[in-house]
Amino acid sequence: MIQLSGMPFQQSDMWPSGSIESIIIQQMNEDTVVYSYQSIDELSFELKLRKNIILSARAMNQSNVRFAVFAKSRCNPQYWHLTSTGGFLLLDGVKPSDAIQDIYRNSSQYAFECATAMVIIYYHAVLNLIGESLFNQLFQNIYLYSWHADPDLGLTSNYTDRFLPGDVVYFKNPDFDPQTPQWKGENAVILGDGTYFGHGVGIKTAEQIIHALNRRRKPGTKQSAYLTNLVTRPSFKHLAKLSMSQGVYSNHKYQHIVVQHSESSISFDQYVFYL
C-alpha cells in the first residue's frame, strides 16, 4: 500500500487509467509492503522517473549503440576518454548533460556492455526529469564503467520478489560458456507491458531472454537461465529531495517535451520525457 505523510493513498484522477503511472500506483497499492512518501510531489517524482527510465530504455533499444565487451568498448572522443579498462571518463570542459545526450544522438559511435547500459539509462532518465542545470551540478565527474555510478544516483541492489516497472532485474545464466563470459547473465529494465529491455538482446519477454541465454550455455549443459530476485534501483527519494530543494520539480508544474519526428524514421526523440 501507499502512504502519504502516514495516511493511506488511493488512486486519483491525476494519472489516466492505463498509464504507466496508474499501473505502478495499482501495483504499489496491491502490495503488502508499505511505500511511504512525505508528499504527493515525492510520489509523483518517483513515478515520472520510473516512466523516464522506461522511455530511456526504449530509446536505447531503437538507437544504433552496439553491445561490446569491455575490451571492445568505444565512445565519441569529443566527449569521453576511453580508459584502458573500457570505461568512459568525461572529458574536462564537457557538460555532463551534453555527453549523456550524445550517446543517444550519435549512438553509432558507442559500444558497451549491459551494466554500463543500465547506468547510462539512469543518467539519461534523470537528466530528462531534472533538467540540464541541476544535472550538471550533481554529476560533474561521470565515469561510465560497469555499475560505477555517481553517489547522487544512489544505486542500490536488493533481493526481493516485488518488482515494479522501471526496476532493473537480473537474469542469471549459471552454465554460461566460459568462452563468452559476457553471457553469464543479463541486466534488464522492466518495461511494464510484460517485456524487458536488455542491452545485447533487445526488448523481449522473460521467456525470450531466458531462451537467448540458454543458447549461450556450455555445450552439453542443461541448467536453464532464470530470472533472479535481484533488483537495482536509484534513490528516488534522494533525487526528489535534491530536485525539490532546488525548485526544479513540482508535481503541479511540469512540462511535456515533444520533438516532431518523421514516421519513416524512429529515434529517441519520438519519446516524451518529463521535467
Coordinates of C-alpha atoms in Angstrom, one line a residue:
M1 CA 0.0 0.0 0.0
I2 CA 1.0 3.6 -0.4
Q3 CA 1.1 6.1 2.4
L4 CA 1.5 9.9 2.2
S5 CA 2.5 11.5 5.4
G6 CA 1.4 8.4 7.2
M7 CA -2.1 8.3 5.6
P8 CA -3.3 5.7 3.0
F9 CA -3.3 7.0 -0.5
Q10 CA -5.7 5.8 -3.2
Q11 CA -5.6 6.2 -6.9
S12 CA -6.8 9.6 -8.1
D13 CA -7.5 11.2 -11.5
M14 CA -4.0 12.6 -11.6
W15 CA -2.9 9.8 -13.9
P16 CA -5.1 8.4 -16.7
S17 CA -6.3 4.9 -16.4
G18 CA -3.9 2.5 -18.2
S19 CA -1.0 4.9 -18.0
I20 CA 2.3 3.5 -16.7
E21 CA 1.9 5.8 -13.6
S22 CA -1.5 4.3 -12.9
I23 CA -0.2 0.8 -13.4
I24 CA 2.6 1.4 -10.9
I25 CA 0.2 3.0 -8.4
Q26 CA -2.1 0.0 -8.6
Q27 CA 0.8 -2.5 -8.1
M28 CA 2.0 -0.5 -5.1
N29 CA -1.4 -0.3 -3.5
E30 CA -2.0 -4.1 -4.0
D31 CA 1.3 -4.9 -2.3
T32 CA 1.5 -5.8 1.3
V33 CA 4.7 -3.7 1.6
V34 CA 4.2 -0.1 2.6
Y35 CA 5.5 2.5 0.2
S36 CA 5.9 5.6 2.3
Y37 CA 6.2 9.2 0.9
Q38 CA 6.3 12.6 2.6
S39 CA 4.2 14.3 -0.1
I40 CA 2.4 13.8 -3.4
D41 CA 5.4 15.5 -5.1
E42 CA 7.8 12.9 -3.8
L43 CA 5.5 10.1 -5.0
S44 CA 4.9 11.8 -8.4
F45 CA 8.7 12.3 -8.8
E46 CA 9.3 8.6 -8.5
L47 CA 6.5 7.7 -10.9
K48 CA 7.9 10.1 -13.5
L49 CA 11.5 8.9 -13.1
R50 CA 10.3 5.3 -13.4
K51 CA 8.5 6.3 -16.6
N52 CA 11.6 8.1 -17.9
I53 CA 13.7 5.0 -17.2
I54 CA 11.4 3.0 -19.4
L55 CA 11.4 5.6 -22.1
S56 CA 15.2 5.9 -22.0
A57 CA 15.5 2.1 -22.2
R58 CA 13.2 2.0 -25.3
A59 CA 15.1 4.9 -26.8
M60 CA 18.4 3.0 -26.4
N61 CA 16.8 -0.1 -28.0
Q62 CA 16.0 2.0 -31.1
S63 CA 19.3 3.7 -31.2
N64 CA 22.4 2.4 -33.0
V65 CA 24.5 1.7 -30.0
R66 CA 26.1 -1.7 -30.0
F67 CA 26.8 -4.4 -27.4
A68 CA 30.5 -5.0 -26.7
V69 CA 32.7 -6.5 -24.1
F70 CA 34.9 -4.0 -22.2
A71 CA 38.0 -4.7 -24.4
K72 CA 36.0 -3.6 -27.5
S73 CA 34.1 -0.7 -26.0
R74 CA 34.0 2.6 -27.9
C75 CA 32.8 6.1 -27.4
N76 CA 32.8 9.6 -29.0
P77 CA 36.2 11.1 -28.3
Q78 CA 34.7 14.6 -28.4
Y79 CA 33.0 13.9 -25.1
W80 CA 34.7 10.9 -23.4
H81 CA 38.2 9.4 -22.8
L82 CA 38.2 5.7 -23.4
T83 CA 40.1 4.2 -20.5
S84 CA 42.3 1.1 -20.7
T85 CA 39.7 -1.0 -18.9
G86 CA 36.9 0.0 -21.4
G87 CA 35.3 2.7 -19.3
F88 CA 34.2 6.2 -20.5
L89 CA 35.6 9.1 -18.5
L90 CA 34.0 12.6 -19.0
L91 CA 36.5 15.0 -20.6
D92 CA 37.4 18.2 -18.9
G93 CA 35.3 21.1 -20.1
V94 CA 32.5 19.0 -21.4
K95 CA 29.0 19.4 -19.9
P96 CA 27.8 16.1 -18.4
S97 CA 24.4 16.6 -19.9
D98 CA 25.9 17.0 -23.4
A99 CA 27.9 13.9 -23.0
I100 CA 25.0 11.7 -21.9
Q101 CA 22.8 13.1 -24.7
D102 CA 25.5 12.4 -27.3
I103 CA 25.2 8.7 -26.5
Y104 CA 21.7 8.8 -27.9
R105 CA 22.2 11.4 -30.6
N106 CA 25.4 9.9 -32.0
S107 CA 24.7 6.4 -31.0
S108 CA 26.6 4.7 -33.8
Q109 CA 29.9 5.8 -32.2
Y110 CA 29.2 3.9 -29.0
A111 CA 29.5 0.3 -27.9
F112 CA 29.4 -1.1 -24.3
E113 CA 28.2 -4.0 -22.1
C114 CA 24.9 -4.4 -20.4
A115 CA 25.7 -3.0 -16.9
T116 CA 27.1 0.2 -18.4
A117 CA 23.9 0.4 -20.5
M118 CA 21.7 0.4 -17.4
V119 CA 23.7 3.2 -15.7
I120 CA 23.5 5.3 -18.9
I121 CA 19.8 4.8 -19.0
Y122 CA 19.6 6.0 -15.4
Y123 CA 21.6 9.2 -16.2
H124 CA 19.5 9.9 -19.3
A125 CA 16.2 9.4 -17.4
V126 CA 17.3 11.7 -14.6
L127 CA 18.6 14.3 -17.0
N128 CA 15.3 14.4 -18.8
L129 CA 13.4 14.9 -15.5
I130 CA 15.5 17.4 -13.6
G131 CA 16.9 19.4 -16.5
E132 CA 20.5 20.2 -17.6
S133 CA 21.3 22.9 -15.0
L134 CA 20.8 20.7 -11.9
F135 CA 22.1 17.6 -13.7
N136 CA 25.4 19.3 -14.5
Q137 CA 25.7 20.5 -10.8
L138 CA 25.1 17.0 -9.5
F139 CA 27.1 14.8 -11.9
Q140 CA 30.3 16.7 -12.8
N141 CA 32.6 13.7 -12.9
I142 CA 30.8 10.9 -14.7
Y143 CA 32.7 7.7 -15.3
L144 CA 30.8 5.0 -17.1
Y145 CA 32.2 1.6 -16.3
S146 CA 30.0 -1.4 -15.4
W147 CA 27.9 -0.4 -12.3
H148 CA 30.2 2.5 -11.4
A149 CA 27.8 5.5 -10.7
D150 CA 27.8 8.9 -9.0
P151 CA 26.7 8.6 -5.3
D152 CA 23.9 11.0 -6.0
L153 CA 22.2 8.4 -8.2
G154 CA 22.1 6.3 -5.0
L155 CA 22.1 2.9 -6.8
T156 CA 21.2 0.0 -4.5
S157 CA 20.7 -3.7 -5.3
N158 CA 18.4 -5.8 -3.1
Y159 CA 16.8 -9.2 -3.2
T160 CA 13.1 -9.0 -3.4
D161 CA 10.2 -10.7 -5.1
R162 CA 8.4 -7.4 -5.6
F163 CA 9.2 -5.8 -9.0
L164 CA 7.9 -2.5 -10.4
P165 CA 8.0 -1.0 -13.9
G166 CA 11.3 0.9 -14.2
D167 CA 13.2 -1.6 -12.0
V168 CA 16.4 -3.3 -13.3
V169 CA 16.4 -7.0 -12.8
Y170 CA 19.0 -9.7 -13.4
F171 CA 18.7 -12.9 -15.5
K172 CA 21.4 -15.4 -14.5
N173 CA 22.9 -18.0 -16.8
P174 CA 24.7 -20.4 -14.4
D175 CA 26.0 -22.7 -17.1
F176 CA 27.3 -19.9 -19.4
D177 CA 30.1 -20.8 -21.8
P178 CA 33.5 -19.7 -20.4
Q179 CA 34.4 -18.7 -23.9
T180 CA 31.7 -16.0 -23.8
P181 CA 31.6 -14.8 -20.2
Q182 CA 29.6 -11.7 -21.2
W183 CA 26.6 -14.1 -21.4
K184 CA 26.7 -15.2 -17.8
G185 CA 23.7 -13.0 -17.2
E186 CA 21.6 -10.1 -18.5
N187 CA 20.6 -6.9 -16.7
A188 CA 17.2 -5.7 -17.9
V189 CA 14.7 -2.9 -17.4
I190 CA 11.1 -3.9 -16.6
L191 CA 9.0 -2.0 -19.2
G192 CA 5.6 -2.6 -17.6
D193 CA 4.0 -4.4 -20.5
G194 CA 5.3 -7.8 -19.9
T195 CA 8.6 -7.2 -21.7
Y196 CA 12.1 -6.2 -20.6
F197 CA 14.9 -4.3 -22.3
G198 CA 18.4 -5.9 -22.0
H199 CA 21.3 -4.3 -23.9
G200 CA 22.5 -7.0 -26.3
V201 CA 19.2 -8.9 -26.5
G202 CA 16.8 -6.0 -27.1
I203 CA 13.2 -5.9 -25.9
K204 CA 11.8 -9.4 -25.1
T205 CA 9.7 -11.3 -22.7
A206 CA 11.3 -13.1 -19.8
E207 CA 10.9 -16.4 -21.6
Q208 CA 12.7 -15.0 -24.7
I209 CA 15.6 -13.6 -22.7
I210 CA 16.0 -16.9 -20.9
H211 CA 15.9 -18.7 -24.3
A212 CA 18.6 -16.3 -25.6
L213 CA 20.8 -17.0 -22.6
N214 CA 20.3 -20.8 -22.8
R215 CA 21.6 -20.7 -26.4
R216 CA 24.9 -19.4 -24.9
R217 CA 25.4 -22.2 -22.4
K218 CA 28.4 -24.5 -22.2
P219 CA 28.0 -27.4 -24.7
G220 CA 26.2 -30.4 -23.2
T221 CA 24.8 -28.5 -20.2
K222 CA 21.1 -28.3 -19.4
Q223 CA 20.7 -26.0 -16.4
S224 CA 18.4 -23.2 -17.6
A225 CA 19.0 -19.5 -17.2
Y226 CA 16.4 -17.8 -14.9
L227 CA 15.2 -14.5 -13.6
T228 CA 16.7 -13.8 -10.2
N229 CA 15.1 -11.7 -7.4
L230 CA 17.9 -9.2 -7.5
V231 CA 16.6 -5.6 -8.2
T232 CA 18.6 -2.5 -8.7
R233 CA 17.1 1.0 -8.2
P234 CA 18.2 4.6 -7.9
S235 CA 17.4 6.5 -4.8
F236 CA 14.1 8.1 -5.9
K237 CA 13.7 9.9 -2.6
H238 CA 17.2 11.4 -2.5
L239 CA 16.9 12.6 -6.1
A240 CA 13.4 14.0 -5.4
K241 CA 14.7 15.9 -2.4
L242 CA 17.6 17.4 -4.4
S243 CA 15.3 18.4 -7.2
M244 CA 12.6 19.9 -5.0
S245 CA 15.1 21.7 -2.8
Q246 CA 16.4 23.5 -6.0
G247 CA 12.9 24.3 -7.1
V248 CA 13.4 22.3 -10.2
Y249 CA 10.5 19.9 -9.8
S250 CA 6.9 20.3 -8.7
N251 CA 4.1 17.8 -9.3
H252 CA 1.8 20.7 -10.2
K253 CA 4.0 22.3 -12.7
Y254 CA 5.8 20.2 -15.3
Q255 CA 6.2 20.4 -19.0
H256 CA 5.8 17.8 -21.8
I257 CA 8.6 18.0 -24.4
V258 CA 7.7 16.6 -27.7
V259 CA 10.1 16.7 -30.7
Q260 CA 8.5 16.1 -34.1
H261 CA 9.7 13.1 -36.0
S262 CA 9.2 11.5 -39.3
E263 CA 7.0 8.4 -39.4
S264 CA 9.6 6.8 -41.7
S265 CA 12.4 7.0 -39.2
I266 CA 12.4 6.3 -35.5
S267 CA 14.8 7.8 -32.9
F268 CA 14.8 8.5 -29.2
D269 CA 13.4 12.0 -30.0
Q270 CA 10.0 10.4 -30.5
Y271 CA 9.5 9.9 -26.8
V272 CA 8.0 12.3 -24.3
F273 CA 10.1 13.0 -21.2
Y274 CA 9.1 14.9 -18.1
L275 CA 10.6 17.9 -16.4

